[in-house]
Amino acid sequence: MMKNKVMGLINLVHEPDELEGLTANRCPATVPFGGRYRLIDFVLSNMVNSGISRVAVLAHTKYRSLMDHLGSGKHWDLHNRQSGLFILPPTSDDAQDLRRGDLYHMFQNRDYLMRSHHEYVVLARSHVICNIDLEPVVAFHERQQADITVVCKKFSSTMPGKSRKVLMDAAGRVLEMQDHYGRLNTEYMSTEIYVIRRELLLELVESSLAQGQEHLVRHAIMTRLDQLKVYGYPFDGYLGMVNTLESYYANSMQLLRSDVWKDLFFRPGPIFTKVKDEPPARYLEGAKVSGSVVANGCIIEGTVINSVLFRGVHVRKGAIIRNSIIMQNGVVGETSMLDYAILDKDVKIEQGRDIRGAAGSPFVAGKRKII
Amino acid sequence: MGRKEMVAMLLAGGEGKRLGVLTKDLAKPAVYFGGKYRIIDFTLSNCAHSGIDTVGVLTQYQPLDLNRYLGIGSPWGLDRRDGGMAILPPYVKQKGGAWYKGTANAIYQNMGFIDRYDPEYVLIISGDHIYKMDYEKMLEHHKKTGADVTIAGIEVPWKEASRFGIMHADDEDRITAFEEKPKVPTSNRASMGIYIFSWHVLQRYLIRDEASRHSSNDFGKDILPAMLKDNLNMFVYPFKGYWKDVGTIESLWEANMDLLDDSPALDLTDPEWRIYSVSPNRPAQYIAPSSRIVSSIVNEGCMIEGEVHRSVLFYGVQTGMDSIVRESVVMPNARIGRDVRLYRTIVGDGAVIADGVTIGHPEHGGVTVVGSDEFIASYKTLLEVEPS
C-alpha cells in the first residue's frame, strides 16, 4: 500500500554538523555508527521496512563516501525494476549556489519530484537515528487530513544533540516550532521526519523561493503554521540526534544497554547496511570483553570494557580499552590503554600508549592516524 | 553465448546421512560451518577466487533451503551475464526422467548444459569439503602435464585412508593405481574429489559408462578406473593445506574446533581469500557486562550474557546469564536460557535450550547434537553415553 503512494526523500542539504573531526572528509550521513552502520542506514532502513520502495537522497557536500556506501541500493533492496534509489547531487558546483538552502536544491531537482507519481513524500534527515514504522504515520496524516505531519519525540534530559522544539495543542495540532536555540517551553522535539503531499511540497518549494526564503522547515513550514494544518505524531521508541560530537559519543554508549541495542536494531524492523564479507569476531586466549558491542572481523586478545568495536578491529595482548569507540580496521597495540577515545577508521595505536579523554570530551583520532 | 575455457560442476546433492538430524531437512552442502558459513561457501568462494564464472550446481536431496540460499549466486559474484550460476536438479525429458543415479550420471544428464559453453575443460568439485584452493593453478598443472585427467590429492593419516579414494603415483605424479575406499589401504595419498577433465575425453567416458548396465555411474568407482585401464594421462595435483571432509558429526565438530586455535590451520581472516556467504545483516554482537568469552568465534547479532569457552557461535544466538557454553557449536538463532551447561554440543539452528539444562559432560563423552528448532525443557540433563 505504501509502495505506490509514498516516496522517501532524504535531505542531506545543510545537515546540522558539529561532529568535528568525524566529518572532516565525509558528510554526516556516512559517519560510522554502531559497529557496522553509517548514520544514513537508519532512515533508509526505516523507509524500506515501511514499504517505501523509491527513495531519493538529496546529496550536498563531501558525498564521495555516500556514493560508495549506497552503490546501487541493493543492500537496502532498492535495486528493482519498479523502484530504486536515486542520488541527487548538487546541480551546480558554484560555491555560491552550494551555500544556498535546501529549497533551492529541491527546486533544482523539481523534475524528479514532478515525474514521480506518488501522492506523499516522507522527508527525513540522516542524523536522526531511530527504528520507526512509517506506515502508521502516513495513516495518521490521512486521518487528520493534515497538510504536514511531523514526527515528534518527548525530550529526555539525558539525550544530548540539537533538535527543533515543537509545541502542540491537545489534539496534536502544531502551534509553534522553534530552532534548537529557541526558548519555547515544550516537552516535544521534532525528529525531522515530515509527511507531506508531493504536490504541496512542490508548491511550497516554488512559492517560498519566490518570496526569498531558503530553508524548507525553518522558512516554508515554520512561518506558515497558521495557514497549514501541521500535526505532530508522537514517537516513543529510542531516538538519537547525532549532530554533535558529544551526542555521537553518548548515543554510541547507549548501545551498550541491551534494551537500546534491541530497540534500535530490531524493533520494528532490521537495519540494513552495505554487506562486507568479514569473518566472525575472534576472541583469543587472553580476551576479556564485557559490556561491549563488537562487530565481525575483530580479533580480540586484550581487554575491552564498555566500548564499541567496528569491523576488523584488532586489540592486541595486554591492551585495555574502556569507554571507547574504535572504527573499522583500528589496531590497538600491546599493553596500550585507551579511555574515553574515539578512533576513526584505520587508526593505529602503537605499543604501550596511554590515551585518555574525558567523559564530556572524548579524545578523537582522525582517519588513518598513527599514534 | 561466449565460449568458456573451463566450466565447474559442483555436486551438491549429497544427503550426508552420517550427519544425522543436522541433515534431516537440509542437504549436506547447506550445513552450517564456522560461525557464519555453509559448507558450500568454501567451494563457491574458491571458484570466485580462481576466476571461474560458470558453475553448475547439481542438487537432488532436500534442495529447498540450499536453492534459496544460493539464489542467483550474487554473494559469490556468480550473477553474470554470460555463465554465472545455474542450479541443475534432475528433470523430466521426453523419454521420462530419472534421479541422478551417481556422481557420473549427474554430469551425464547435464552434458547439454556443459556443451552450451563449449569448454575445453570441466572441473568437478563437491560441496562437502572445507578447504581453500586455487583451481586456476590446478588447471595450469593439468595443461603443463598434458593430462587427460588431473585429480587433486592430499596425504591423509594412514588410519583414515580407507575412507577415501586412494591413489598411487610415480615420481612425476602420474597416477598408476586408483582404488575407491580400500579396506586395506596401500597408500595414504587420498583423492580430494576434485577433478579436472579435458571435456572431450570425459564426454566419451560418460557416454560409455551410461551404456554399461553394471556401472554404478560413479566417478571414483567407475569412470576413473575405466580411464586408468585405458592408460589415459592421469596426474595427481598435490595439495598441501587444510582440507577436511565434514561428513560426520565428529568431523564437523572437530573442524569447527580447529578454527579456535590462536593461529588456526584454516585462516578465515585472509583478505586475499575471503570466504563469501549470504550475509544475514545483523547488528554487531552485544556482549553483556556479565559475560566472558575466551578462545571462541562469535558472529553478528549474538547477545551473550553467559560464559563462552572454545565455542563457535553463529549469528543471532542468545545465551543467558550464568550459562556456560564449552567446546560447542551453536547454529543460527538458537536460544540458550539461564544457568545452562553445554559441553561438546552441537545445537541446531533455531533450537531452544530452556533454563537450567545440562547437555554433555565437562570431562568426558562424545558430541551431543540438538536438532534444528528442537526444544529442550528446563532442568533436563542430557548426558552423552560414555564410550565404554
mmCIF file of C-alpha atoms in Angstrom, chain A residues 34-37 75 255-258 261-262 265-266 271-273 275-285 287-296 299 311, chain B residues 34-37 259-264 268-269 274-277 279 281-289 291-303:
data_model
loop_
_atom_site.group_PDB
_atom_site.id
_atom_site.type_symbol
_atom_site.label_atom_id
_atom_site.label_comp_id
_atom_site.label_asym_id
_atom_site.label_seq_id
_atom_site.Cartn_x
_atom_site.Cartn_y
_atom_site.Cartn_z
ATOM 1 C CA GLY A 34 27.049 1.231 15.990
ATOM 2 C CA GLY A 35 29.858 -1.091 14.947
ATOM 3 C CA ARG A 36 28.916 -1.577 11.306
ATOM 4 C CA TYR A 37 26.495 1.073 10.145
ATOM 5 C CA HIS A 75 21.736 -3.725 0.142
ATOM 6 C CA LEU A 255 24.019 0.912 22.554
ATOM 7 C CA LEU A 256 25.744 -0.815 25.446
ATOM 8 C CA ARG A 257 22.352 -1.083 27.136
ATOM 9 C CA SER A 258 20.710 -4.268 25.917
ATOM 10 C CA TRP A 261 20.519 -2.370 21.318
ATOM 11 C CA LYS A 262 17.375 -4.430 20.751
ATOM 12 C CA PHE A 265 18.445 -2.672 15.696
ATOM 13 C CA PHE A 266 15.421 -4.984 15.691
ATOM 14 C CA ILE A 271 18.629 -2.066 9.993
ATOM 15 C CA PHE A 272 20.382 -2.798 6.726
ATOM 16 C CA THR A 273 23.815 -1.736 5.618
ATOM 17 C CA VAL A 275 27.470 -6.001 3.384
ATOM 18 C CA LYS A 276 31.119 -6.845 3.903
ATOM 19 C CA ASP A 277 32.467 -10.352 3.991
ATOM 20 C CA GLU A 278 34.249 -10.203 7.312
ATOM 21 C CA PRO A 279 34.600 -13.472 9.223
ATOM 22 C CA PRO A 280 33.002 -13.695 12.681
ATOM 23 C CA ALA A 281 34.802 -11.983 15.569
ATOM 24 C CA ARG A 282 37.585 -13.992 17.178
ATOM 25 C CA TYR A 283 38.170 -13.984 20.924
ATOM 26 C CA LEU A 284 41.570 -15.399 21.704
ATOM 27 C CA GLU A 285 43.050 -16.900 24.816
ATOM 28 C CA ALA A 287 40.371 -11.892 25.753
ATOM 29 C CA LYS A 288 38.282 -10.135 28.370
ATOM 30 C CA VAL A 289 35.269 -8.418 26.921
ATOM 31 C CA SER A 290 32.305 -7.097 28.815
ATOM 32 C CA GLY A 291 29.514 -4.621 28.298
ATOM 33 C CA SER A 292 30.511 -4.007 24.697
ATOM 34 C CA VAL A 293 29.305 -4.146 21.134
ATOM 35 C CA VAL A 294 31.665 -5.987 18.791
ATOM 36 C CA ALA A 295 31.437 -6.304 15.010
ATOM 37 C CA ASN A 296 32.620 -9.096 12.740
ATOM 38 C CA ILE A 299 40.383 -10.083 16.704
ATOM 39 C CA ARG A 311 34.523 -4.318 11.847
ATOM 40 C CA GLY B 34 32.424 -21.822 11.136
ATOM 41 C CA GLY B 35 30.081 -19.334 12.759
ATOM 42 C CA LYS B 36 28.931 -17.758 9.523
ATOM 43 C CA TYR B 37 29.182 -20.102 6.610
ATOM 44 C CA LEU B 259 39.157 -22.698 13.942
ATOM 45 C CA LEU B 260 39.678 -21.800 17.592
ATOM 46 C CA ASP B 261 43.433 -22.107 17.868
ATOM 47 C CA ASP B 262 45.220 -18.798 18.192
ATOM 48 C CA SER B 263 46.669 -19.322 14.725
ATOM 49 C CA PRO B 264 44.315 -21.791 13.053
ATOM 50 C CA LEU B 268 39.271 -17.188 7.585
ATOM 51 C CA THR B 269 40.679 -13.692 8.009
ATOM 52 C CA ARG B 274 37.635 -14.107 1.780
ATOM 53 C CA ILE B 275 35.031 -16.790 2.189
ATOM 54 C CA TYR B 276 31.853 -15.313 0.780
ATOM 55 C CA SER B 277 28.439 -16.165 2.150
ATOM 56 C CA SER B 279 25.002 -12.076 4.937
ATOM 57 C CA ASN B 281 22.588 -8.498 8.081
ATOM 58 C CA ARG B 282 22.509 -8.427 11.865
ATOM 59 C CA PRO B 283 23.866 -5.784 14.209
ATOM 60 C CA ALA B 284 27.245 -6.075 15.857
ATOM 61 C CA GLN B 285 27.158 -8.586 18.697
ATOM 62 C CA TYR B 286 26.147 -7.498 22.180
ATOM 63 C CA ILE B 287 28.434 -8.706 24.948
ATOM 64 C CA ALA B 288 26.827 -8.094 28.335
ATOM 65 C CA PRO B 289 28.778 -6.932 31.389
ATOM 66 C CA SER B 291 29.775 -12.315 30.078
ATOM 67 C CA ARG B 292 33.159 -13.865 29.481
ATOM 68 C CA ILE B 293 34.297 -15.136 26.085
ATOM 69 C CA VAL B 294 37.591 -16.906 25.510
ATOM 70 C CA SER B 295 39.052 -18.803 22.538
ATOM 71 C CA SER B 296 35.839 -18.567 20.561
ATOM 72 C CA ILE B 297 34.371 -17.130 17.431
ATOM 73 C CA VAL B 298 31.108 -15.241 17.579
ATOM 74 C CA ASN B 299 29.032 -13.846 14.740
ATOM 75 C CA GLU B 300 26.812 -10.794 14.286
ATOM 76 C CA GLY B 301 23.514 -10.448 16.054
ATOM 77 C CA CYS B 302 24.537 -12.560 19.044
ATOM 78 C CA MET B 303 23.568 -11.476 22.517
#
